[in-house]
Amino acid sequence: MPAELKAQIKVQAHIEQGHHTNDQRMWIEMIVYSIILLIVISGYYFVQSSSFTGQTVNRIVADLSILLIGISLILSSVCYFWNFADKYIIYRKHMGLVGVGYMILHIVLSTVLPNYAPFPGYYLTDARIMSFTAAVLGTIIFALMGIASNRFAIQEIGPQLWRKLMRVGFIGFAFTLYHFSSKGMPYWSLWFMGESRSVIPSFGLIVFMFGLVVIGLRIALWVATANKHPEV
Ligand code: HEM
């Protein structure tokens, strides 16, 4: 059975068991959880660098965005292999869209903050153009997914095509991992070699490792389902 279909069946089962699906309440819950996560990530940055600038805020928002999108994407893989996260699958759409909201904030900050001026010249230098291209591609994919994440769009394009579109999210996710790892990798390597001034890893590295788990679990899912269903 395709993973997205199994995820949808689990959502349906959850609703039939009488678990709450008050959409408005779920949005509020997700926004509140995201703010709690924002505070936790900010605390981590503060402990690590003890300074707080506009650039720090931009990085925190970016990390939060990719974390939420990543959790939303990983849920279908996790719920395919295990049952422990089934009760969270109903939040998948809300989590992804709140993540897209923070993504938009990150993009706005990345264009208006003086650290990244002049726009777009800053991004078009040899050292940044690849990372920027990956960022733009990721943005387009996540924006399309966001637009297609409503009941009307699902009905219009049909559930099968919609499930395929949702899988494109992993390509957008991979672009994003490249987007920020190309800048972070030299610093992360120093940390792995024990040559970094900081004892704890940068939060970007933690997010990157989580991102690899998201992609890894999706590959495991493809392998596990490839023989059962050719189109997964
Ligand atoms: C055109 C669109 C985008 C632009 C111009 C952009 C710009 C940037 C810039 C300048 C940084 C470096 C921040 C710094 O260290 O000061 C960055 C990092 C990052 N971006 Fe983007 N970005 C874009 C799209 C995205 C998207 C779509 C995502 C994910 C949903 C994303 C997630 C991240 C993450 C996770 C980081 C690393 C933050 C850290 O240092 O931990 N970005 N981006």
mmCIF file of C-alpha atoms and ligand atoms in Angstrom:
data_model
loop_
_atom_site.group_PDB
_atom_site.id
_atom_site.type_symbol
_atom_site.label_atom_id
_atom_site.label_comp_id
_atom_site.label_asym_id
_atom_site.label_seq_id
_atom_site.Cartn_x
_atom_site.Cartn_y
_atom_site.Cartn_z
ATOM 1 C CA MET A 1 0.000 0.000 0.000
ATOM 2 C CA PRO A 2 1.401 3.490 -0.831
ATOM 3 C CA ALA A 3 2.734 5.235 2.263
ATOM 4 C CA GLU A 4 0.626 8.371 1.791
ATOM 5 C CA LEU A 5 -2.496 6.239 1.423
ATOM 6 C CA LYS A 6 -1.684 4.351 4.627
ATOM 7 C CA ALA A 7 -1.141 7.689 6.392
ATOM 8 C CA GLN A 8 -4.517 8.925 5.141
ATOM 9 C CA ILE A 9 -6.210 5.731 6.343
ATOM 10 C CA LYS A 10 -4.662 6.257 9.781
ATOM 11 C CA VAL A 11 -5.990 9.842 9.839
ATOM 12 C CA GLN A 12 -9.450 8.548 8.929
ATOM 13 C CA ALA A 13 -9.324 5.812 11.588
ATOM 14 C CA HIS A 14 -8.301 8.404 14.143
ATOM 15 C CA ILE A 15 -11.283 10.585 13.272
ATOM 16 C CA GLU A 16 -13.683 7.611 13.377
ATOM 17 C CA GLN A 17 -12.444 6.697 16.863
ATOM 18 C CA GLY A 18 -13.828 10.054 17.951
ATOM 19 C CA HIS A 19 -10.536 11.899 18.501
ATOM 20 C CA HIS A 20 -10.932 15.643 18.215
ATOM 21 C CA THR A 21 -10.498 17.155 14.792
ATOM 22 C CA ASN A 22 -11.562 20.669 15.569
ATOM 23 C CA ASP A 23 -9.573 22.382 12.856
ATOM 24 C CA GLN A 24 -9.393 25.759 14.540
ATOM 25 C CA ARG A 25 -8.200 24.231 17.803
ATOM 26 C CA MET A 26 -5.549 22.217 15.935
ATOM 27 C CA TRP A 27 -4.208 25.387 14.287
ATOM 28 C CA ILE A 28 -4.004 27.143 17.654
ATOM 29 C CA GLU A 29 -2.304 24.123 19.250
ATOM 30 C CA MET A 30 0.230 23.934 16.440
ATOM 31 C CA ILE A 31 1.027 27.653 16.628
ATOM 32 C CA VAL A 32 1.443 27.406 20.423
ATOM 33 C CA TYR A 33 3.737 24.346 20.104
ATOM 34 C CA SER A 34 5.767 26.131 17.452
ATOM 35 C CA ILE A 35 6.239 29.143 19.760
ATOM 36 C CA ILE A 36 7.396 26.811 22.558
ATOM 37 C CA LEU A 37 9.865 25.241 20.123
ATOM 38 C CA LEU A 38 10.956 28.735 19.058
ATOM 39 C CA ILE A 39 11.761 29.568 22.696
ATOM 40 C CA VAL A 40 13.669 26.285 23.188
ATOM 41 C CA ILE A 41 15.748 26.847 20.021
ATOM 42 C CA SER A 42 16.405 30.469 21.053
ATOM 43 C CA GLY A 43 17.643 29.200 24.444
ATOM 44 C CA TYR A 44 20.014 26.815 22.679
ATOM 45 C CA TYR A 45 21.406 29.646 20.517
ATOM 46 C CA PHE A 46 21.813 31.847 23.576
ATOM 47 C CA VAL A 47 23.726 29.163 25.495
ATOM 48 C CA GLN A 48 25.910 28.513 22.470
ATOM 49 C CA SER A 49 26.778 32.030 21.419
ATOM 50 C CA SER A 50 25.467 34.336 24.198
ATOM 51 C CA SER A 51 24.700 37.041 21.626
ATOM 52 C CA PHE A 52 21.426 37.758 19.918
ATOM 53 C CA THR A 53 21.235 39.662 16.648
ATOM 54 C CA GLY A 54 18.795 39.906 13.758
ATOM 55 C CA GLN A 55 20.885 37.269 12.021
ATOM 56 C CA THR A 56 20.418 34.942 14.999
ATOM 57 C CA VAL A 57 16.649 35.446 14.832
ATOM 58 C CA ASN A 58 16.712 34.624 11.112
ATOM 59 C CA ARG A 59 18.635 31.404 11.735
ATOM 60 C CA ILE A 60 16.284 30.388 14.568
ATOM 61 C CA VAL A 61 13.222 30.976 12.383
ATOM 62 C CA ALA A 62 14.855 29.045 9.502
ATOM 63 C CA ASP A 63 15.706 26.101 11.790
ATOM 64 C CA LEU A 64 12.187 26.052 13.212
ATOM 65 C CA SER A 65 10.703 26.112 9.724
ATOM 66 C CA ILE A 66 12.710 23.166 8.432
ATOM 67 C CA LEU A 67 12.119 21.228 11.683
ATOM 68 C CA LEU A 68 8.338 21.581 11.394
ATOM 69 C CA ILE A 69 8.334 20.708 7.683
ATOM 70 C CA GLY A 70 10.658 17.765 8.429
ATOM 71 C CA ILE A 71 8.452 16.409 11.235
ATOM 72 C CA SER A 72 5.424 16.769 8.978
ATOM 73 C CA LEU A 73 7.201 14.803 6.230
ATOM 74 C CA ILE A 74 8.672 12.121 8.500
ATOM 75 C CA LEU A 75 5.263 11.310 10.014
ATOM 76 C CA SER A 76 4.126 9.248 7.009
ATOM 77 C CA SER A 77 7.297 7.106 7.178
ATOM 78 C CA VAL A 78 7.126 6.734 10.972
ATOM 79 C CA CYS A 79 3.427 5.797 10.883
ATOM 80 C CA TYR A 80 4.091 3.287 8.121
ATOM 81 C CA PHE A 81 6.675 1.371 10.165
ATOM 82 C CA TRP A 82 5.381 1.955 13.702
ATOM 83 C CA ASN A 83 2.177 2.885 15.517
ATOM 84 C CA PHE A 84 3.457 5.043 18.384
ATOM 85 C CA ALA A 85 3.011 8.344 16.485
ATOM 86 C CA ASP A 86 -0.409 7.600 14.976
ATOM 87 C CA LYS A 87 -2.176 10.121 17.178
ATOM 88 C CA TYR A 88 -0.007 12.938 15.803
ATOM 89 C CA ILE A 89 -0.657 12.225 12.134
ATOM 90 C CA ILE A 90 -3.751 14.419 12.122
ATOM 91 C CA TYR A 91 -1.424 17.402 12.744
ATOM 92 C CA ARG A 92 0.642 16.700 9.647
ATOM 93 C CA LYS A 93 -0.940 19.357 7.454
ATOM 94 C CA HIS A 94 -1.029 22.008 10.205
ATOM 95 C CA MET A 95 2.588 21.362 11.121
ATOM 96 C CA GLY A 96 3.733 21.596 7.499
ATOM 97 C CA LEU A 97 1.818 24.802 6.868
ATOM 98 C CA VAL A 98 2.962 26.486 10.086
ATOM 99 C CA GLY A 99 6.482 25.478 8.946
ATOM 100 C CA VAL A 100 5.826 27.177 5.607
ATOM 101 C CA GLY A 101 4.699 30.283 7.544
ATOM 102 C CA TYR A 102 8.070 30.434 9.353
ATOM 103 C CA MET A 103 9.771 29.746 6.013
ATOM 104 C CA ILE A 104 8.160 32.883 4.564
ATOM 105 C CA LEU A 105 9.332 34.865 7.601
ATOM 106 C CA HIS A 106 12.862 33.470 7.076
ATOM 107 C CA ILE A 107 12.828 34.524 3.420
ATOM 108 C CA VAL A 108 11.589 38.020 4.293
ATOM 109 C CA LEU A 109 14.339 38.398 6.945
ATOM 110 C CA SER A 110 16.913 37.070 4.452
ATOM 111 C CA THR A 111 16.012 39.844 2.029
ATOM 112 C CA VAL A 112 15.570 42.831 4.370
ATOM 113 C CA LEU A 113 18.287 42.382 7.027
ATOM 114 C CA PRO A 114 21.443 44.459 6.378
ATOM 115 C CA ASN A 115 23.597 41.319 6.945
ATOM 116 C CA TYR A 116 22.438 40.033 3.566
ATOM 117 C CA ALA A 117 22.564 43.321 1.628
ATOM 118 C CA PRO A 118 22.528 44.147 -1.166
ATOM 119 C CA PHE A 119 19.666 41.975 -2.323
ATOM 120 C CA PRO A 120 19.922 40.041 -4.640
ATOM 121 C CA GLY A 121 23.645 40.706 -5.295
ATOM 122 C CA TYR A 122 24.586 39.109 -1.960
ATOM 123 C CA TYR A 123 23.189 35.764 -3.130
ATOM 124 C CA LEU A 124 24.554 35.895 -6.657
ATOM 125 C CA THR A 125 28.236 35.609 -5.768
ATOM 126 C CA ASP A 126 30.076 32.420 -6.810
ATOM 127 C CA ALA A 127 30.178 31.167 -3.216
ATOM 128 C CA ARG A 128 26.410 31.526 -2.654
ATOM 129 C CA ILE A 129 24.685 31.048 -5.988
ATOM 130 C CA MET A 130 24.285 27.246 -5.637
ATOM 131 C CA SER A 131 22.909 27.510 -2.116
ATOM 132 C CA PHE A 132 20.572 30.284 -3.282
ATOM 133 C CA THR A 133 19.360 28.273 -6.293
ATOM 134 C CA ALA A 134 18.598 25.312 -4.016
ATOM 135 C CA ALA A 135 16.764 27.688 -1.644
ATOM 136 C CA VAL A 136 14.624 29.075 -4.467
ATOM 137 C CA LEU A 137 13.759 25.565 -5.722
ATOM 138 C CA GLY A 138 12.886 24.467 -2.170
ATOM 139 C CA THR A 139 10.736 27.583 -1.740
ATOM 140 C CA ILE A 140 8.811 26.901 -4.969
ATOM 141 C CA ILE A 141 8.159 23.252 -4.024
ATOM 142 C CA PHE A 142 7.035 24.038 -0.460
ATOM 143 C CA ALA A 143 4.853 26.918 -1.688
ATOM 144 C CA LEU A 144 3.157 24.599 -4.212
ATOM 145 C CA MET A 145 2.631 21.971 -1.526
ATOM 146 C CA GLY A 146 1.175 24.602 0.766
ATOM 147 C CA ILE A 147 -1.258 25.757 -1.922
ATOM 148 C CA ALA A 148 -2.244 22.141 -2.691
ATOM 149 C CA SER A 149 -2.830 21.257 0.965
ATOM 150 C CA ASN A 150 -6.505 22.055 1.096
ATOM 151 C CA ARG A 151 -9.513 19.844 0.569
ATOM 152 C CA PHE A 152 -10.606 21.701 -2.562
ATOM 153 C CA ALA A 153 -7.218 21.199 -4.279
ATOM 154 C CA ILE A 154 -7.172 17.506 -3.313
ATOM 155 C CA GLN A 155 -10.610 17.073 -4.903
ATOM 156 C CA GLU A 156 -9.603 19.053 -8.001
ATOM 157 C CA ILE A 157 -6.363 17.239 -8.797
ATOM 158 C CA GLY A 158 -7.482 13.845 -7.489
ATOM 159 C CA PRO A 159 -6.085 11.962 -4.492
ATOM 160 C CA GLN A 160 -3.552 9.946 -6.530
ATOM 161 C CA LEU A 161 -1.876 12.959 -8.135
ATOM 162 C CA TRP A 162 -2.060 14.773 -4.824
ATOM 163 C CA ARG A 163 -0.167 11.938 -3.091
ATOM 164 C CA LYS A 164 2.513 12.131 -5.797
ATOM 165 C CA LEU A 165 2.801 15.887 -5.317
ATOM 166 C CA MET A 166 3.248 15.405 -1.588
ATOM 167 C CA ARG A 167 6.187 13.102 -2.324
ATOM 168 C CA VAL A 168 7.867 15.948 -4.225
ATOM 169 C CA GLY A 169 8.174 17.524 -0.778
ATOM 170 C CA PHE A 170 11.151 15.256 -0.118
ATOM 171 C CA ILE A 171 12.948 16.738 -3.134
ATOM 172 C CA GLY A 172 12.236 20.232 -1.763
ATOM 173 C CA PHE A 173 13.510 19.045 1.609
ATOM 174 C CA ALA A 174 16.734 17.703 0.049
ATOM 175 C CA PHE A 175 17.271 21.050 -1.756
ATOM 176 C CA THR A 176 16.885 22.825 1.565
ATOM 177 C CA LEU A 177 19.368 20.532 3.299
ATOM 178 C CA TYR A 178 21.882 21.443 0.597
ATOM 179 C CA HIS A 179 20.927 25.144 0.903
ATOM 180 C CA PHE A 180 22.068 25.441 4.494
ATOM 181 C CA SER A 181 24.644 22.656 4.763
ATOM 182 C CA SER A 182 26.837 24.267 2.099
ATOM 183 C CA LYS A 183 27.409 27.168 4.476
ATOM 184 C CA GLY A 184 27.409 25.175 7.710
ATOM 185 C CA MET A 185 29.536 22.176 6.705
ATOM 186 C CA PRO A 186 32.993 23.799 7.220
ATOM 187 C CA TYR A 187 31.996 24.826 10.785
ATOM 188 C CA TRP A 188 30.392 21.438 11.500
ATOM 189 C CA SER A 189 33.553 19.643 10.338
ATOM 190 C CA LEU A 190 35.587 21.688 12.819
ATOM 191 C CA TRP A 191 33.214 20.640 15.588
ATOM 192 C CA PHE A 192 33.487 16.952 14.641
ATOM 193 C CA MET A 193 37.284 17.243 14.656
ATOM 194 C CA GLY A 194 37.147 18.799 18.132
ATOM 195 C CA GLU A 195 38.603 22.088 16.825
ATOM 196 C CA SER A 196 35.535 24.218 17.479
ATOM 197 C CA ARG A 197 35.455 26.714 20.358
ATOM 198 C CA SER A 198 31.985 25.469 21.295
ATOM 199 C CA VAL A 199 31.508 22.265 23.268
ATOM 200 C CA ILE A 200 27.931 21.758 22.058
ATOM 201 C CA PRO A 201 27.216 21.454 18.316
ATOM 202 C CA SER A 202 25.564 24.327 16.453
ATOM 203 C CA PHE A 203 21.813 23.951 16.211
ATOM 204 C CA GLY A 204 22.131 23.932 12.425
ATOM 205 C CA LEU A 205 24.138 20.701 12.670
ATOM 206 C CA ILE A 206 21.443 19.088 14.834
ATOM 207 C CA VAL A 207 18.803 20.147 12.293
ATOM 208 C CA PHE A 208 20.930 18.767 9.465
ATOM 209 C CA MET A 209 21.320 15.375 11.223
ATOM 210 C CA PHE A 210 17.563 15.268 11.753
ATOM 211 C CA GLY A 211 17.128 16.098 8.047
ATOM 212 C CA LEU A 212 19.273 13.109 7.101
ATOM 213 C CA VAL A 213 17.022 10.883 9.258
ATOM 214 C CA VAL A 214 13.937 12.261 7.427
ATOM 215 C CA ILE A 215 15.466 11.425 4.029
ATOM 216 C CA GLY A 216 16.863 8.087 5.287
ATOM 217 C CA LEU A 217 13.494 6.923 6.603
ATOM 218 C CA ARG A 218 11.841 7.892 3.317
ATOM 219 C CA ILE A 219 14.395 5.806 1.397
ATOM 220 C CA ALA A 220 13.753 2.901 3.806
ATOM 221 C CA LEU A 221 10.057 3.311 3.065
ATOM 222 C CA TRP A 222 10.636 3.183 -0.697
ATOM 223 C CA VAL A 223 12.710 0.032 -0.308
ATOM 224 C CA ALA A 224 10.124 -1.571 2.002
ATOM 225 C CA THR A 225 7.205 -0.803 -0.291
ATOM 226 C CA ALA A 226 8.858 -1.031 -3.744
ATOM 227 C CA ASN A 227 8.005 -4.702 -4.210
ATOM 228 C CA LYS A 228 4.529 -4.395 -2.725
ATOM 229 C CA HIS A 229 3.405 -1.461 -4.859
ATOM 230 C CA PRO A 230 5.287 -0.252 -7.935
ATOM 231 C CA GLU A 231 4.214 3.419 -7.696
ATOM 232 C CA VAL A 232 5.351 4.190 -4.099
HETATM 233 C C1 HEM B 1 14.918 32.339 -1.604
HETATM 234 C C2 HEM B 1 14.710 31.785 -0.462
HETATM 235 C C3 HEM B 1 15.744 31.756 0.652
HETATM 236 C C4 HEM B 1 16.728 32.635 0.989
HETATM 237 C C5 HEM B 1 17.089 33.934 0.306
HETATM 238 C C6 HEM B 1 17.390 32.099 2.161
HETATM 239 C C7 HEM B 1 18.482 32.695 2.811
HETATM 240 C C8 HEM B 1 19.210 32.116 3.802
HETATM 241 C C9 HEM B 1 20.403 32.674 4.401
HETATM 242 C C10 HEM B 1 21.035 34.013 4.038
HETATM 243 C C11 HEM B 1 20.822 31.825 5.352
HETATM 244 C C12 HEM B 1 22.056 32.000 6.252
HETATM 245 C C13 HEM B 1 21.602 32.623 7.560
HETATM 246 C C14 HEM B 1 22.824 33.051 8.373
HETATM 247 O O1 HEM B 1 23.638 32.202 8.735
HETATM 248 O O2 HEM B 1 22.923 34.257 8.641
HETATM 249 C C15 HEM B 1 19.928 30.703 5.368
HETATM 250 C C16 HEM B 1 20.014 29.633 6.199
HETATM 251 C C17 HEM B 1 19.033 28.684 6.342
HETATM 252 N N1 HEM B 1 17.897 28.560 5.602
HETATM 253 FE FE1 HEM B 1 17.351 29.747 4.044
HETATM 254 N N2 HEM B 1 16.790 30.938 2.520
HETATM 255 C C18 HEM B 1 15.779 30.685 1.631
HETATM 256 C C19 HEM B 1 14.938 29.608 1.644
HETATM 257 C C20 HEM B 1 14.887 28.662 2.640
HETATM 258 C C21 HEM B 1 13.908 27.616 2.737
HETATM 259 C C22 HEM B 1 12.785 27.340 1.742
HETATM 260 C C23 HEM B 1 14.180 26.933 3.882
HETATM 261 C C24 HEM B 1 13.441 25.774 4.496
HETATM 262 C C25 HEM B 1 12.176 25.631 4.566
HETATM 263 C C26 HEM B 1 15.345 27.508 4.482
HETATM 264 C C27 HEM B 1 15.950 27.067 5.618
HETATM 265 C C28 HEM B 1 17.174 27.513 6.077
HETATM 266 C C29 HEM B 1 17.880 26.922 7.187
HETATM 267 C C30 HEM B 1 17.411 25.725 8.028
HETATM 268 C C31 HEM B 1 19.055 27.655 7.367
HETATM 269 C C32 HEM B 1 20.144 27.399 8.400
HETATM 270 C C33 HEM B 1 19.954 28.236 9.658
HETATM 271 C C34 HEM B 1 21.120 27.933 10.605
HETATM 272 O O3 HEM B 1 22.183 28.565 10.445
HETATM 273 O O4 HEM B 1 20.972 27.045 11.461
HETATM 274 N N3 HEM B 1 15.749 28.574 3.697
HETATM 275 N N4 HEM B 1 18.940 30.919 4.427
#
